Short mmCIF file of C-alpha atoms in Angstrom, two decimals:
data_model
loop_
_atom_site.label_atom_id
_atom_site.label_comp_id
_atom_site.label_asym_id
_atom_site.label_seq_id
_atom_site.Cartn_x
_atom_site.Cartn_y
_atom_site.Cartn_z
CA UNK J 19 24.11 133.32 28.76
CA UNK J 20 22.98 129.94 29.12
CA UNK J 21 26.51 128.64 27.73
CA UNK J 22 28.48 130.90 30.17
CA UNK J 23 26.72 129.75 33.06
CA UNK J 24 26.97 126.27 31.88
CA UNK J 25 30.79 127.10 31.72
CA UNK J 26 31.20 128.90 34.94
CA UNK J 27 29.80 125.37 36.50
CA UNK J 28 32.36 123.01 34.87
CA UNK J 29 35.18 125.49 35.63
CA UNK J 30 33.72 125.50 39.26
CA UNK J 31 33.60 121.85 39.39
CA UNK J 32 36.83 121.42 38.04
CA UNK J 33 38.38 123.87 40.36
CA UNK J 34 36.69 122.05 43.36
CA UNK J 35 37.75 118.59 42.04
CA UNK J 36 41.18 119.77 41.53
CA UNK J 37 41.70 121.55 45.21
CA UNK J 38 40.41 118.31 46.18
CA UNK J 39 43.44 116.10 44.44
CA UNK J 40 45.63 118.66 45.66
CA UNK J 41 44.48 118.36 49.15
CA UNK J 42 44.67 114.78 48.52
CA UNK J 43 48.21 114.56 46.97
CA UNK J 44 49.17 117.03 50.17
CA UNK J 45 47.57 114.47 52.96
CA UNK J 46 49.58 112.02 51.04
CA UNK J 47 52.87 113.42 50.78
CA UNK J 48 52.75 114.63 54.60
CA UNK J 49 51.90 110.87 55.73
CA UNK J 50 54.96 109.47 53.44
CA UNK J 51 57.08 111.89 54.56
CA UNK J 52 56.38 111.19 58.11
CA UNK J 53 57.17 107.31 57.35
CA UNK J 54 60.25 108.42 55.80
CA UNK J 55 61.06 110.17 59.18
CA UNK J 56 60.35 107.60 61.30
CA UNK J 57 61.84 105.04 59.09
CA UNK J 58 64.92 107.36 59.47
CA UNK J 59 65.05 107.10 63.13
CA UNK J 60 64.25 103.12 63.63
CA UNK J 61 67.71 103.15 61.17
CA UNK J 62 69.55 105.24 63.40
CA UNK J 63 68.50 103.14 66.52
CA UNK J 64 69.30 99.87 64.72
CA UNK J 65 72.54 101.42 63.65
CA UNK J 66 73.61 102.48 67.19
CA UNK J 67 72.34 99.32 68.51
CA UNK J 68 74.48 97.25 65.66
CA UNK J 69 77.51 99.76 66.41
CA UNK J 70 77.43 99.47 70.59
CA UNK J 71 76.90 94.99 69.84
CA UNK J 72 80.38 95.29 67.63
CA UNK J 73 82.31 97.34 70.01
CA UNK J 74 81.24 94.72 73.33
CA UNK J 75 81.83 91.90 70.80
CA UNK J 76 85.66 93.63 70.17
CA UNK J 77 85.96 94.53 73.65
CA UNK J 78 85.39 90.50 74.72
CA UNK J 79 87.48 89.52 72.07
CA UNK J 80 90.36 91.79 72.95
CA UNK J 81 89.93 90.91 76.80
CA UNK J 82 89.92 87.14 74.85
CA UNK J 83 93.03 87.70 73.73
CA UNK J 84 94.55 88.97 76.69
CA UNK J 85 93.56 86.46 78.87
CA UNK J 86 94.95 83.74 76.30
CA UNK J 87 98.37 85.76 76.50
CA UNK J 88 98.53 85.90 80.68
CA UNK J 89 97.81 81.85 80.55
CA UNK J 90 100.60 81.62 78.27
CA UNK J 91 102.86 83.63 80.11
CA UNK J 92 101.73 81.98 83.38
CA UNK J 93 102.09 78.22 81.63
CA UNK J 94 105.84 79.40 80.70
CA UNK J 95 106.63 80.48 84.37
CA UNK J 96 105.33 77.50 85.66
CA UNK J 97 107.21 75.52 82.68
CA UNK J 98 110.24 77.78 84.42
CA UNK J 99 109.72 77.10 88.27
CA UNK J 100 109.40 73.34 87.10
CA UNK J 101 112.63 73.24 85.54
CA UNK J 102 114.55 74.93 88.63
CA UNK J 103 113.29 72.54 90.74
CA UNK J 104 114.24 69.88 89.47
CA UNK J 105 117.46 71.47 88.96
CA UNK J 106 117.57 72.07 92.47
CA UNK J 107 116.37 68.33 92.99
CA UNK J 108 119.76 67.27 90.78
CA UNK J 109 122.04 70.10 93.22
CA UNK J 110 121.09 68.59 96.28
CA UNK J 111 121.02 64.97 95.23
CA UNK J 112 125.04 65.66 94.28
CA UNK J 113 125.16 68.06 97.57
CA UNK J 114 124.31 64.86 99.58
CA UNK J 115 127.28 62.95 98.40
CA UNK J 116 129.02 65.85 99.32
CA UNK J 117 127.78 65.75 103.32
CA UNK J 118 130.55 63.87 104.89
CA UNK J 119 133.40 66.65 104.07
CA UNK J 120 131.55 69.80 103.82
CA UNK J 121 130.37 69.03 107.81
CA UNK J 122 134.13 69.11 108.23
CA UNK J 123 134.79 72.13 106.72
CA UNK J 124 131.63 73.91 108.20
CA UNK J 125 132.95 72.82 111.98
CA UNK J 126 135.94 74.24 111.00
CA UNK J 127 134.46 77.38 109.42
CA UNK J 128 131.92 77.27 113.05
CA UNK J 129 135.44 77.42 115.12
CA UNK J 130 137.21 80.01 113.45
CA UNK J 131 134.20 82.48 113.56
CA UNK J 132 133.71 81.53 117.49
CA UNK J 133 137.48 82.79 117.65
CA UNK J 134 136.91 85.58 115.90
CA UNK J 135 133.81 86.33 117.74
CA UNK J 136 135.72 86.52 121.02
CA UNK J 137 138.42 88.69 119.87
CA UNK J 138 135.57 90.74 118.62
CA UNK J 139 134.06 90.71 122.34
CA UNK J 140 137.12 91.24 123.93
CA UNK J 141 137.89 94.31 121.79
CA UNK J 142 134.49 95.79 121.88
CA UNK J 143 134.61 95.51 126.17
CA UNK J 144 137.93 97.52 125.85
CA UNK J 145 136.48 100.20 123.78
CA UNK J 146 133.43 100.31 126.20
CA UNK J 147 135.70 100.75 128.88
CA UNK J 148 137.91 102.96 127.02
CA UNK J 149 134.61 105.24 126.11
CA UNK J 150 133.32 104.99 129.66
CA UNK J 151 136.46 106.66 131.19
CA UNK J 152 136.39 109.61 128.84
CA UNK J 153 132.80 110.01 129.74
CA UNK J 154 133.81 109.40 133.14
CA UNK J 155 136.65 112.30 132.44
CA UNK J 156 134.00 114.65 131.18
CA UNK J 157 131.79 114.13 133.91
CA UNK J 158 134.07 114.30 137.23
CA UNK J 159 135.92 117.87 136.63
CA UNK J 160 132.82 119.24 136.57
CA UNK J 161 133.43 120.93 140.02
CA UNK J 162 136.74 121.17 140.13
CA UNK J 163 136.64 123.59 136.34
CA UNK J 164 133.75 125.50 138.23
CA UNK J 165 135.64 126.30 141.52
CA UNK J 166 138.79 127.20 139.84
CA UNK J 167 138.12 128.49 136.17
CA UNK J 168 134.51 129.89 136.70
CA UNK J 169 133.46 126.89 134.49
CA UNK J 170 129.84 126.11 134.38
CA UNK J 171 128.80 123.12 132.84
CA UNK J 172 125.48 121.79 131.01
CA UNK J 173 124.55 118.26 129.57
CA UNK J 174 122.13 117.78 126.75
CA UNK J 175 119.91 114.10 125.47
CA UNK J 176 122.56 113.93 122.82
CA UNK J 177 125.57 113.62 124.95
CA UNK J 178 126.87 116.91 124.02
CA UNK J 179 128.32 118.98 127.25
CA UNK J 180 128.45 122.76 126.94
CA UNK J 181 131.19 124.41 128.90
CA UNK J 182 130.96 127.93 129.41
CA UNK J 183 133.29 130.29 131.35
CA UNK J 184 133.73 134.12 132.21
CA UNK J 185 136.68 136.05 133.79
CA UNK J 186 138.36 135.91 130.35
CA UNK J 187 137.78 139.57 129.13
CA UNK J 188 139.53 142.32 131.39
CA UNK J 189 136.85 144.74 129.62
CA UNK J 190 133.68 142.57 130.32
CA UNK J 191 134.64 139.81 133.09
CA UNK J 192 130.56 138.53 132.85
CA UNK J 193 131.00 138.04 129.46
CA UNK J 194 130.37 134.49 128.93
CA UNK J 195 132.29 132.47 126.61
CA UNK J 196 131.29 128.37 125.36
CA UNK J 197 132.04 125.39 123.48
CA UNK J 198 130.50 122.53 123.37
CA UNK J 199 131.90 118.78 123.51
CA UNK J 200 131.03 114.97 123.15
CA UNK J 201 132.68 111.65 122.75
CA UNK J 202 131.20 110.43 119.32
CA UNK J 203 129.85 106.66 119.65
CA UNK J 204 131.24 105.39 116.37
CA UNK J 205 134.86 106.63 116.43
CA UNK J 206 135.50 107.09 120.62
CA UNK J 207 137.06 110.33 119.61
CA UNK J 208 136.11 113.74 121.20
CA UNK J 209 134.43 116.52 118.42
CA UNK J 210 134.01 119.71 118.98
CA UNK J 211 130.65 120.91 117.97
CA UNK J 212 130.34 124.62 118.28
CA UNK J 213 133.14 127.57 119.78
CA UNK J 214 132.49 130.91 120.51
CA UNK J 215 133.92 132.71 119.96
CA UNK J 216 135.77 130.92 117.26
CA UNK J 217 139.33 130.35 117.95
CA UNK J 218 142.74 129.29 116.37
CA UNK J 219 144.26 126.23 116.97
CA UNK J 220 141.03 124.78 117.79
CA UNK J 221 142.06 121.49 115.30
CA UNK J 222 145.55 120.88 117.60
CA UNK J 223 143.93 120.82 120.96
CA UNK J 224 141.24 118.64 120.27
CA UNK J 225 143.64 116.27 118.53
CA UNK J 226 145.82 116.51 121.60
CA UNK J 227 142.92 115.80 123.37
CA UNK J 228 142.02 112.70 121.87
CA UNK J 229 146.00 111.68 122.12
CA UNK J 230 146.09 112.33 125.83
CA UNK J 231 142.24 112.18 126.87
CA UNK J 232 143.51 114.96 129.30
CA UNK J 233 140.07 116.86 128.70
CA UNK J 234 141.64 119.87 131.82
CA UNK J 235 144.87 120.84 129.37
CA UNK J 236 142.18 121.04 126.78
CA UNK J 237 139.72 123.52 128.25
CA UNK J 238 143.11 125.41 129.82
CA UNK J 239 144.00 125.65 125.95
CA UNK J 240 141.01 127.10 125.11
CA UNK J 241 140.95 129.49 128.06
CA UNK J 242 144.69 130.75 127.13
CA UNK J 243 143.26 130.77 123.43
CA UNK J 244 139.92 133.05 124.62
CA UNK J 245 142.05 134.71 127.00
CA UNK J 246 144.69 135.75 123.75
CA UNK J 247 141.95 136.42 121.53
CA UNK J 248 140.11 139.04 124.06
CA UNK J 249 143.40 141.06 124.88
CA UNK J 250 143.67 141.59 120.75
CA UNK J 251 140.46 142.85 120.25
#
């Protein structure tokens, strides 16, 4: 009995010794490991530091290089500009000799376009004149083609008269019937911008018209025409 106890001590012992090396080697490995952890991290940080340095160092070196190829570019258009001008520089020093006659020719080329000018004038003043009487034309049978051909008339901003009529249709004499008219700016030539109802023929009187300027055989024309085109239907 003695002998057992005396073993049941030393296993107890060693048992006791042992959990304490284990709790030892435990304390241990959970304060290495948490080096290794933080080591881990301090790496990362000095790795995303080192990685963000690199790409601002390649980012001022590209921006380098950029701004190395604009100076260029700008030192060859200066290079460029320099080289016209003093091209120019050798024009006009041979331009110079040159003064004496070309002041010739320019009064020369100066009195020919003062001629032309005034033929120009003169023209243009006839074709104002020539405009002004057809507007004039348009303008003073208005109460004449109202008395006689139950004409009614109405101007618009554009220069476009409307001339409408009745009296045409034996079935409907109210019935109102239009077409309107202007003298176009560029071409002094009367158009025809809208007929109703649409007749035929429309294309000859209006070129008569602008052959004769006789705007009261063109609106009889177009009264005969209405007038034909009613009895039909």
């Amino acid at each position: 009995q003695s002998i057992k106890r005396m073993s049941d001590d030393i296993s107890a012992k060693m048992q006791a010794e042992l959990a304490d090396v284990v709790s030892k080697v435990n304390t241990w490995s959970l304060s290495r490991e948490k080096e290794l952890q933080d080591w881990q991290v301090d790496h990362r940080s000095f790795l995303d530091t080192h990685n963000e340095t690199t790409q601002k160092l390649k980012a001022r070196d590209k921006h380098a290089k950029a701004r190395q190829e604009q100076n260029a570019q700008e030192a060859s258009r200066h290079q460029e500009a320099l080289q016209k001008i003093a091209s120019e520089a050798n024009e006009l020093k041979t331009m110079s000799s040159q003064l004496p006659s070309e002041l010739q020719d320019l009064q020369k080329l100066l009195t020919d376009e003062k001629e032309n000018y005034d033929k120009e004038l003169q023209a243009l003043s006839q074709y104002d004149r020539a405009r002004a009487q057809k507007q004039s034309s348009l303008e003073s049978g208005h109460e004449l083609y109202q008395k006689r051909l139950a004409l009614k008339f109405e101007r618009f901003q554009d220069g476009c008269l409307v001339i409408k009529m009745h009296n045409i249709d034996p079935e409907d004499p109210q019935r109102q019937f239009y077409f309107s008219i202007r003298v176009e700016d560029d071409t002094n030539t009367y158009t025809v911008r809208e007929c109703n109802p649409e007749i035929e023929g429309l294309d000859q009187l209006l070129s008569r018209l602008n052959e004769t300027n006789c705007l009261s055989a063109f609106v009889r024309g177009v009264r005969k025409a209405w007038r034909a085109h009613a009895l039909a239907a």
